Coordinates of C-alpha atoms in Angstrom, one line a residue:
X1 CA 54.6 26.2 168.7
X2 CA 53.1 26.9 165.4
X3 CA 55.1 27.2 162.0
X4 CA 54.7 30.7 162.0
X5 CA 56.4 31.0 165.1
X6 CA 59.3 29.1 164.5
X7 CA 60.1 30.9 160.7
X8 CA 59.6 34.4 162.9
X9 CA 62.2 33.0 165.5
X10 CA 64.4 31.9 162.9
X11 CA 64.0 35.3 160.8
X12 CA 64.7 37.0 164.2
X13 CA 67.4 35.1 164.6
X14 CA 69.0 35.6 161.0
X15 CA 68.5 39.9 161.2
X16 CA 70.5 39.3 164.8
X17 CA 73.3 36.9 163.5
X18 CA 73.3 39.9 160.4
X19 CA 73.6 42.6 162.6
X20 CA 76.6 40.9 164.7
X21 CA 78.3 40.3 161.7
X22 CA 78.3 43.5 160.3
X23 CA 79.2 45.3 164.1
X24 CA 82.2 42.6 164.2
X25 CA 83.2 43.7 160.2
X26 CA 83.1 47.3 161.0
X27 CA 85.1 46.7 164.7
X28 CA 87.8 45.3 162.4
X29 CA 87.0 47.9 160.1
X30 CA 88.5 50.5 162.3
X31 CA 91.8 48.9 163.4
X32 CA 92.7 48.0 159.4
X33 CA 91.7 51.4 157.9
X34 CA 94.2 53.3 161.0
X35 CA 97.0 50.6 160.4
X36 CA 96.9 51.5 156.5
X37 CA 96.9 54.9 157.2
X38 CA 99.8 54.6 159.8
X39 CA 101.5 52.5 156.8
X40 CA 101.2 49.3 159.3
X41 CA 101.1 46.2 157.0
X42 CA 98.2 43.8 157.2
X43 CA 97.7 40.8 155.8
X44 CA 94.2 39.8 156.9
X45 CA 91.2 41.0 157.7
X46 CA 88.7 38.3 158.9
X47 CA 85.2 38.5 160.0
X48 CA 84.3 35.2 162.2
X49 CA 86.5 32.1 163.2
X50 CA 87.4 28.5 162.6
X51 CA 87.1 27.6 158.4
X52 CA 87.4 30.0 155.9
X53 CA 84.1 30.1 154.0
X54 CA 84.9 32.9 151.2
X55 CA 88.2 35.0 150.9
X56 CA 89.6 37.5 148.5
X57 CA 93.1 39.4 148.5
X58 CA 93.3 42.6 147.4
X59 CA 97.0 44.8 147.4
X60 CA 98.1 42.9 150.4
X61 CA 95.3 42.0 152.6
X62 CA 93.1 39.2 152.0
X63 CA 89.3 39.2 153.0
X64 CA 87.3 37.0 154.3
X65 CA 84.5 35.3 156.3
X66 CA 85.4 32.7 158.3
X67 CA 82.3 29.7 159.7
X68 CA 81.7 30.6 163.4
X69 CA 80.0 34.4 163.6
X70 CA 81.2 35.1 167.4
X71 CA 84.4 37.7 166.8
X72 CA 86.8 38.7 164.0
X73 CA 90.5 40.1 163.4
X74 CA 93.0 41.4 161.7
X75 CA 96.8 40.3 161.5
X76 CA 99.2 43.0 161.8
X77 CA 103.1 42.4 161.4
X78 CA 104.9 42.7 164.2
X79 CA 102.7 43.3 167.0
X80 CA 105.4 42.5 169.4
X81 CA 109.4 43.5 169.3
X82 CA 112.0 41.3 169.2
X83 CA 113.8 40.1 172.2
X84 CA 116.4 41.6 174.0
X85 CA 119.0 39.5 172.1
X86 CA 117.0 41.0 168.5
X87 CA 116.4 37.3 168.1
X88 CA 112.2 36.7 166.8
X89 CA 112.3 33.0 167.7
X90 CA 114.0 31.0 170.5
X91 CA 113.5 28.1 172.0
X92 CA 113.0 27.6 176.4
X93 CA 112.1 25.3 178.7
X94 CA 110.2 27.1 180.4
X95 CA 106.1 26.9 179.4
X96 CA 106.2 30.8 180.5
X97 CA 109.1 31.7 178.4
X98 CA 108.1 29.7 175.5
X99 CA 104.2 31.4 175.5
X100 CA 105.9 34.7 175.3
X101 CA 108.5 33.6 172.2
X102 CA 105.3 32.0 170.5
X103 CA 104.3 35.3 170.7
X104 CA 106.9 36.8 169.3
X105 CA 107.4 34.6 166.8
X106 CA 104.1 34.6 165.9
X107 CA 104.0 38.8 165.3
X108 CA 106.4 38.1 162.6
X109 CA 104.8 35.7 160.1
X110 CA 105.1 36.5 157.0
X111 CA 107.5 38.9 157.0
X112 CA 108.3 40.0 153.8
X113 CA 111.0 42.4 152.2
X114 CA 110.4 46.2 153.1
X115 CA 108.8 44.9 156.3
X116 CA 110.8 46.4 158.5
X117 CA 109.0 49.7 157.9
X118 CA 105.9 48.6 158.5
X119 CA 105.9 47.2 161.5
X120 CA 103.1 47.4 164.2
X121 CA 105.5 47.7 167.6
X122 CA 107.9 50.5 165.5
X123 CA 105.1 53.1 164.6
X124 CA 105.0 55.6 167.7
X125 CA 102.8 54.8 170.7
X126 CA 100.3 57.5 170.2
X127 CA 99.7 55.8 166.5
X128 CA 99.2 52.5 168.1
X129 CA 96.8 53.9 171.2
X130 CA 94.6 55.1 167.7
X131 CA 94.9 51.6 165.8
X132 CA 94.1 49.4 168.9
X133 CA 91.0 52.3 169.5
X134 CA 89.7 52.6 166.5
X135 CA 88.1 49.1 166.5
X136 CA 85.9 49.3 169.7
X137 CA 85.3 53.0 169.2
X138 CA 83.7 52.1 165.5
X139 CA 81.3 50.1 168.2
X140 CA 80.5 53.5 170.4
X141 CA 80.0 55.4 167.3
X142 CA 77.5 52.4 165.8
X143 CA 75.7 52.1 169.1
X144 CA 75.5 55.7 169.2
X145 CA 74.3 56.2 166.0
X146 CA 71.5 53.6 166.7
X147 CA 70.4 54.8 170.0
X148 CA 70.0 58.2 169.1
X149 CA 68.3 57.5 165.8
X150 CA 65.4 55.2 167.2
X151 CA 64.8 57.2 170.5
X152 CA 64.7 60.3 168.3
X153 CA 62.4 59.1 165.6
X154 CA 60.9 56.2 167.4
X155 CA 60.8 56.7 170.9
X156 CA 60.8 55.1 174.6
X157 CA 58.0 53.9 176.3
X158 CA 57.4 56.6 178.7
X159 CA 54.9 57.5 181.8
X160 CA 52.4 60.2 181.0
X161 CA 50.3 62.3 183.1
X162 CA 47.1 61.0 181.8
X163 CA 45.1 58.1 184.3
X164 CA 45.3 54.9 183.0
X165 CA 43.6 53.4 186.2
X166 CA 42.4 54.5 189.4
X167 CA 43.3 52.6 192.8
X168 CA 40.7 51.9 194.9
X169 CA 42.6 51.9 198.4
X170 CA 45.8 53.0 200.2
X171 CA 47.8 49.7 200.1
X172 CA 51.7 50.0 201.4
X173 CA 53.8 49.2 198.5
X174 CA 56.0 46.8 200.5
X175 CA 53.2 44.6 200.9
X176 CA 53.6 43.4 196.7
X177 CA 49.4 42.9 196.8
X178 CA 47.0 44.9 194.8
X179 CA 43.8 43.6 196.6
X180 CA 42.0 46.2 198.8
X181 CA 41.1 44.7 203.2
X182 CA 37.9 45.9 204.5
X183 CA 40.4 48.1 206.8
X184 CA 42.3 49.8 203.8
X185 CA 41.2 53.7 203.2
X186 CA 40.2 55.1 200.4
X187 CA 42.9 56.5 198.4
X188 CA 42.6 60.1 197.6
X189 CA 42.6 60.0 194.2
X190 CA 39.7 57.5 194.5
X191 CA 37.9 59.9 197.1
X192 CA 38.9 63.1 194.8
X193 CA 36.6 61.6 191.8
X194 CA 39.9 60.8 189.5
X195 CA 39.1 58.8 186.5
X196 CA 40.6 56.9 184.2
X197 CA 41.0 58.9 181.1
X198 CA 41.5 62.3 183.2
X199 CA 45.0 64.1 181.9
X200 CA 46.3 65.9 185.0
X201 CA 48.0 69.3 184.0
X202 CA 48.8 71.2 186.5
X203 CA 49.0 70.5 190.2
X204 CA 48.0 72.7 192.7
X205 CA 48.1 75.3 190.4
X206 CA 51.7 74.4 189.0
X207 CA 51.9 73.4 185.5
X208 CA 52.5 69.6 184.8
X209 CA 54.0 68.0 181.4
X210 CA 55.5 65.3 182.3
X211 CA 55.2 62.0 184.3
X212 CA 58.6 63.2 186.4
X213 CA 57.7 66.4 187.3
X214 CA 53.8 65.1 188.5
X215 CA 55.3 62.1 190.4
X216 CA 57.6 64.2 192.3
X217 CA 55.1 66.9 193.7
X218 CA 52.9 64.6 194.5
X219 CA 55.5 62.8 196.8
X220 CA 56.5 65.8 198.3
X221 CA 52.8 66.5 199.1
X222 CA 51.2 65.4 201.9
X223 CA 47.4 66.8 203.0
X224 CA 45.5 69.0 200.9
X225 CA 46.1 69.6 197.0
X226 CA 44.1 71.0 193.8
X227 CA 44.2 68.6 190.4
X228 CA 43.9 70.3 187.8
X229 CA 42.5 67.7 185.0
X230 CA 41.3 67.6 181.5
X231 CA 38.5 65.9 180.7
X232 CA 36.0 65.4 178.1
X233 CA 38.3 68.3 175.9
X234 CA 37.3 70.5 179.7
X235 CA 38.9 71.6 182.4
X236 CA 38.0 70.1 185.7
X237 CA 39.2 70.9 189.3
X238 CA 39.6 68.5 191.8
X239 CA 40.4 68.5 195.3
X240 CA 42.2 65.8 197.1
X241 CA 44.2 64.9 200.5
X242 CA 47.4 62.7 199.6
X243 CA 48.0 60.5 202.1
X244 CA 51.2 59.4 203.7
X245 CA 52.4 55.6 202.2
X246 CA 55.6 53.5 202.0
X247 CA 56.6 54.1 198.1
X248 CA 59.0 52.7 196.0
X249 CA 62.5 54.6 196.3
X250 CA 63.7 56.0 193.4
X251 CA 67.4 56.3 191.9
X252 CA 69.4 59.1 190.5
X253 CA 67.7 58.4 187.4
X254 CA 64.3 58.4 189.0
X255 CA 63.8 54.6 188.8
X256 CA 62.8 52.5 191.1
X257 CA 65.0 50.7 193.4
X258 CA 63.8 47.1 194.0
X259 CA 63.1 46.1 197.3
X260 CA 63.5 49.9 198.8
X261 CA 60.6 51.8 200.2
X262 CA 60.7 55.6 201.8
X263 CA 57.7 57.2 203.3
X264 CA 55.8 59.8 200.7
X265 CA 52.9 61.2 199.8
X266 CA 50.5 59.1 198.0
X267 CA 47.4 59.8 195.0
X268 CA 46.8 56.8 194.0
X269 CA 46.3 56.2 190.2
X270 CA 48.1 54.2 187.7
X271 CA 50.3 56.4 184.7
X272 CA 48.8 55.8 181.3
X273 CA 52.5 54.5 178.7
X274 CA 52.8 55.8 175.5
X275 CA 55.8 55.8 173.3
X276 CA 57.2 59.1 172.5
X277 CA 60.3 60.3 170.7
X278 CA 62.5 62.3 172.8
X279 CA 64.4 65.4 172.4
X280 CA 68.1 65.3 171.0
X281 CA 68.9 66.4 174.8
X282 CA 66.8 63.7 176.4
X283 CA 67.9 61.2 174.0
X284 CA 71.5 61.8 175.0
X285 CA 70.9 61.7 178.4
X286 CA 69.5 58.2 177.9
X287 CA 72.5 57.4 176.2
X288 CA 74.5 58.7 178.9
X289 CA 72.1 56.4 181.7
X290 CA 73.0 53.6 179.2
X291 CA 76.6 53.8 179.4
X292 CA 76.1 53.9 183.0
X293 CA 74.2 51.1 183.2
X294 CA 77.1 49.3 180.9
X295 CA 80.0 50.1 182.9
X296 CA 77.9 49.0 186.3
X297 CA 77.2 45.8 184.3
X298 CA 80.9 45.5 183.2
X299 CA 82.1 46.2 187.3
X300 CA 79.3 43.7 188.5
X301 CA 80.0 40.7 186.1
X302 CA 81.9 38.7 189.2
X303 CA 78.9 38.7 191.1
X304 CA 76.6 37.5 188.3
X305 CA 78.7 34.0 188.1
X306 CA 76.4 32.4 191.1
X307 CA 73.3 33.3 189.6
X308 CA 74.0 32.2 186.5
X309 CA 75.5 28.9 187.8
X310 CA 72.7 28.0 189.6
X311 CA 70.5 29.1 186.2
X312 CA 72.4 26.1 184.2
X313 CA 73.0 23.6 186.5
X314 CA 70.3 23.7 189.3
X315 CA 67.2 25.2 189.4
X316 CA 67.7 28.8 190.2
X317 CA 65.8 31.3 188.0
X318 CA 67.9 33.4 185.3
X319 CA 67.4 36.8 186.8
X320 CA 66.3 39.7 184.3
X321 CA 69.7 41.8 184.4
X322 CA 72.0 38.2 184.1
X323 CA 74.6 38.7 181.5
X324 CA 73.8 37.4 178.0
X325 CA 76.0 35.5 175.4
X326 CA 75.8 35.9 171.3
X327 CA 73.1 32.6 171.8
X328 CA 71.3 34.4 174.2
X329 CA 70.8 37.9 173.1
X330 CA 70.0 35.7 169.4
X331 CA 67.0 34.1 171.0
X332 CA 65.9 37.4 172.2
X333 CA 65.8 38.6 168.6
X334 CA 64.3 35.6 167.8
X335 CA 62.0 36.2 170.4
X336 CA 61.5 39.8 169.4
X337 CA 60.0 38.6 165.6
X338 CA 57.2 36.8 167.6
X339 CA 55.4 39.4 169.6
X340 CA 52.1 40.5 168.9
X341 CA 53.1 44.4 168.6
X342 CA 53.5 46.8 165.4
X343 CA 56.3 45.9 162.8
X344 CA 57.9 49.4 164.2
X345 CA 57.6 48.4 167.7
X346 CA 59.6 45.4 166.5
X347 CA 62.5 47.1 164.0
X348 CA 63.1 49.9 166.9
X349 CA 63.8 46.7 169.8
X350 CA 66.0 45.0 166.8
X351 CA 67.8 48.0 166.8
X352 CA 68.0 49.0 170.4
X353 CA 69.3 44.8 171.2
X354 CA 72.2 46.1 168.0
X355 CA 72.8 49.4 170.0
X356 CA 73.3 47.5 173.4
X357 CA 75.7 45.0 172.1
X358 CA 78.0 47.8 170.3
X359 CA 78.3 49.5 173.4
X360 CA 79.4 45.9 175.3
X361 CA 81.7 45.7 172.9
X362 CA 83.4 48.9 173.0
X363 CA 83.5 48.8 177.2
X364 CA 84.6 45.1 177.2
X365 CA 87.4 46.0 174.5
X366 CA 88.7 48.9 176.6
X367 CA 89.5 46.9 179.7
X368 CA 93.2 47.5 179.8
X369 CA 93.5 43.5 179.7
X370 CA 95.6 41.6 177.4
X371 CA 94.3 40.2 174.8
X372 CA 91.9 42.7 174.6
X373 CA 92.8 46.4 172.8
X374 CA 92.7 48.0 175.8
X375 CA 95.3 45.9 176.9
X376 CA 97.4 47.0 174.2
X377 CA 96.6 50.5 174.7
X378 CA 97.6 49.9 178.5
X379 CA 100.9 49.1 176.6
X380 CA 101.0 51.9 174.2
X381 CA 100.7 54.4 177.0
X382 CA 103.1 52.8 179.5
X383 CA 106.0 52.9 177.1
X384 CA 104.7 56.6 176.0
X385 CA 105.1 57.2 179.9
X386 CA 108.5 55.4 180.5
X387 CA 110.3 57.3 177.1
X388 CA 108.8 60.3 178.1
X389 CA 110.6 60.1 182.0
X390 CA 113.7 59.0 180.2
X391 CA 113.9 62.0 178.1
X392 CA 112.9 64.6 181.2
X393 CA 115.3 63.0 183.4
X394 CA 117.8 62.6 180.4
X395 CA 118.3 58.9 180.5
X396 CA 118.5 56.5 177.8
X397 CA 115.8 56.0 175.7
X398 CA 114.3 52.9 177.3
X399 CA 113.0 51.4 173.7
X400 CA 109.5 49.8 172.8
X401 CA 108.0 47.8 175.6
X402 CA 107.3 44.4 175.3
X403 CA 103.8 43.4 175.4
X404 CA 105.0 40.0 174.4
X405 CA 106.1 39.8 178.0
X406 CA 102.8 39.9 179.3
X407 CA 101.3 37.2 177.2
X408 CA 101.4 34.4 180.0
X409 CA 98.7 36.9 181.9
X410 CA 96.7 37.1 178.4
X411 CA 96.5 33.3 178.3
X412 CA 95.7 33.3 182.3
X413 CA 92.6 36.2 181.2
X414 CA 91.9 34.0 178.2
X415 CA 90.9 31.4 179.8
X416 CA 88.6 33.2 182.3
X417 CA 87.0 34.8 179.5
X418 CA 86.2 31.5 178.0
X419 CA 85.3 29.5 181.3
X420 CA 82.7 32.9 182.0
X421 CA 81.6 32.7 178.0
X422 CA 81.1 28.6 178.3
X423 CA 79.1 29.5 181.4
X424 CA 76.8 32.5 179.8
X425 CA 76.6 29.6 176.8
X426 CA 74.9 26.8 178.7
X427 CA 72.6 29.7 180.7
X428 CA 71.3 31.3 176.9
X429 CA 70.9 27.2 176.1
X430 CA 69.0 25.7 179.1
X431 CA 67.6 28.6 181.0
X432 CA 67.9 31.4 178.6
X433 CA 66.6 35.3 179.6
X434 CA 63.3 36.0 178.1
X435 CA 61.2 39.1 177.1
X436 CA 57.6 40.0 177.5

């Protein structure tokens, strides 16, 4: 590896760590500005963990960025009511009891004079559903942001109808070789006179603009079609059979399904790429497919743990779509720095690696898990629920409920999330995804 390399990598690495830092300052960003406004004291508002490497207070909050880049917070007071006996600190025997009185005790640090009006658990649960909210949606709106921007001024990849290549034979797609046998036939496009360079534009007759549109009539053709192609700045008419071959299924979303075939009609060409800005329509339908693909990801993350056990500690291979730590998708920016593309190809994959890890952290921060905010949403809304039965059914007023209560199944999902993030760690480390 040269020294160029490794000062790209590094600078790769360095825009990445930047760009987690400020998506983790502006998550926090969100819960402190709602719990000001709700009158919700806060006395910090960290970006990081572990030492404190620069801090400032200002009014009643002190600022600061702490050594280890991988989260951040902020302390609100009370964040859990007192017990039933109005008691903030008592001592049990029980390891259970006593996680949920650390808790407790814990909510109410610091408590100063006048505190007792600005207190996290006494503001009223729709206020709190907003406070615990406004940090992971600060991450939607970033991603969003992001996403939109590039794909609108700098585009996606996409499939055109112009010929890139021409294939020589009929070869069935489930047999994953590109070689022609003496016994293949011709394909049609190679027997219509195709070639590469030829833009197709309409298709038997019917106007073509897109890659989609093409792809899907000539699937649904089988036997005798007109091509329409321009050429040399002329029009050209061509006249081909498409054959019947086993294809690659497509999706919903009109990508290919790995490992699925279905029967279709069949040209045979290769689609020239070219990178073109979409619409603000497209480009939010893309955002939509990538929520999609998110909350697929999110659902599907028990499955991954096999894969990605056998990725660190045998020798299985870290499949493309295996979930990714801070080290990993770090490496990938590193990795992004060294590729032999344009300086925009390289800012607009920057951005888009930025875009997908605000949107993992809004949908991993709604799970209605403690200690997550969704978990404390999940709160907010169950004691809405329960005060708002009380009332119809005219029955006391049940009170705030007590999250604290819950806290020995936030340690319990604690340390799953740290046994999968230890996991994900030694993957990114020893057998980390790559890009091409």
């Amino acid at each position: 590896m040269s020294l160029t390399t490794v000062l790209l990598t590094i600078l790769g690495i360095a825009v990445f760590v930047l760009g987690l830092l400020f998506s983790i300052a502006w998550h926090e960003l969100g819960h402190l500005s709602t719990a000001k406004l709700f009158g919700i004291r806060v006395p910090q508002y960290m970006v990081g963990f572990g030492p404190t490497i620069w801090s400032r207070k200002k009014g009643d909050t002190e600022y600061g960025i702490k050594a280890i880049p991988a989260g951040g917070y902020i302390r609100m007071i009370g964040m859990f009511p007192p017990g039933a006996d109005g008691r903030l600190e008592a001592r049990s025997t029980s390891p259970w009891r006593g996680m949920i009185e650390d808790a407790r005790s814990a909510a109410f640090e610091e408590l100063e004079p006048g505190d007792d009006k600005r207190l996290f658990y006494t503001r009223k649960p729709w206020k709190r559903v907003i406070v615990m909210f406004a940090g992971p949606f600060m991450n939607l709106v970033l991603a969003v942001a992001i996403f939109l921007g590039v794909a609108m001024t700098f585009g996606f990849q996409t499939q055109t109808t112009e010929v890139a290549g021409v294939q020589k034979c009929v070869i069935d797609q489930s047999e994953n070789r590109d070689t022609c046998k003496k016994s293949d036939p011709v394909s049609p496009a190679q027997a219509a006179g195709l070639k590469k360079g030829d833009k197709i534009v309409a298709f038997d007759g019917q106007k073509v603009d897109d890659w989609d549109t093409l792809s899907g009539r000539i699937r649904d053709t089988i036997g005798p079609a007109t091509l329409t192609v321009l050429r040399d700045g002329q029009e050209k008419t061509l006249h081909a059979v498409l054959a019947e071959n086993s294809v690659a299924k497509k999706d919903s979303r009109g990508e290919p399904v790995a490992g699925e075939f279905v029967k279709a009609g069949y040209l045979g060409f290769a689609a020239q790429q070219e990178i073109i800005p979409l619409s603000f329509g497209d480009s939010v339908v893309r955002m939509g497919d990538m929520v999609q693909n998110g909350v697929e990801s999110i659902i599907a993350l028990p499955t991954k743990i096999p894969g990605l056990w056998d990725a660190a500690f045998s020798d299985g291979e870290r499949a493309a779509d295996s979930p990714v730590g801070v080290v990993g998708a770090a490496r990938i920016g590193g990795e992004v720095m060294t590729l032999d593309v344009p300086a925009e190809n390289q800012v607009a994959m920057m951005l888009f690696l930025l875009a997908g890890f605000n949107l993992s952290l809004f949908l991993f921060n709604m799970l209605p898990l403690l200690p997550l905010d969704g978990g404390h949403i999940a709160g907010a809304l169950w004691e809405a629920l329960r005060r708002n039965v009380a009332r119809v059914f005219k029955r006391p007023d049940p009170g705030p409920f007590d999250v604290a209560k819950l806290m020995p199944v936030a340690y319990v999902v604690a340390g799953v999330f740290i046994c999968f993030t230890l996991l994900v760690l030694v993957a990114d480390i020893v057998n980390p995804v790559k890009i091409s």
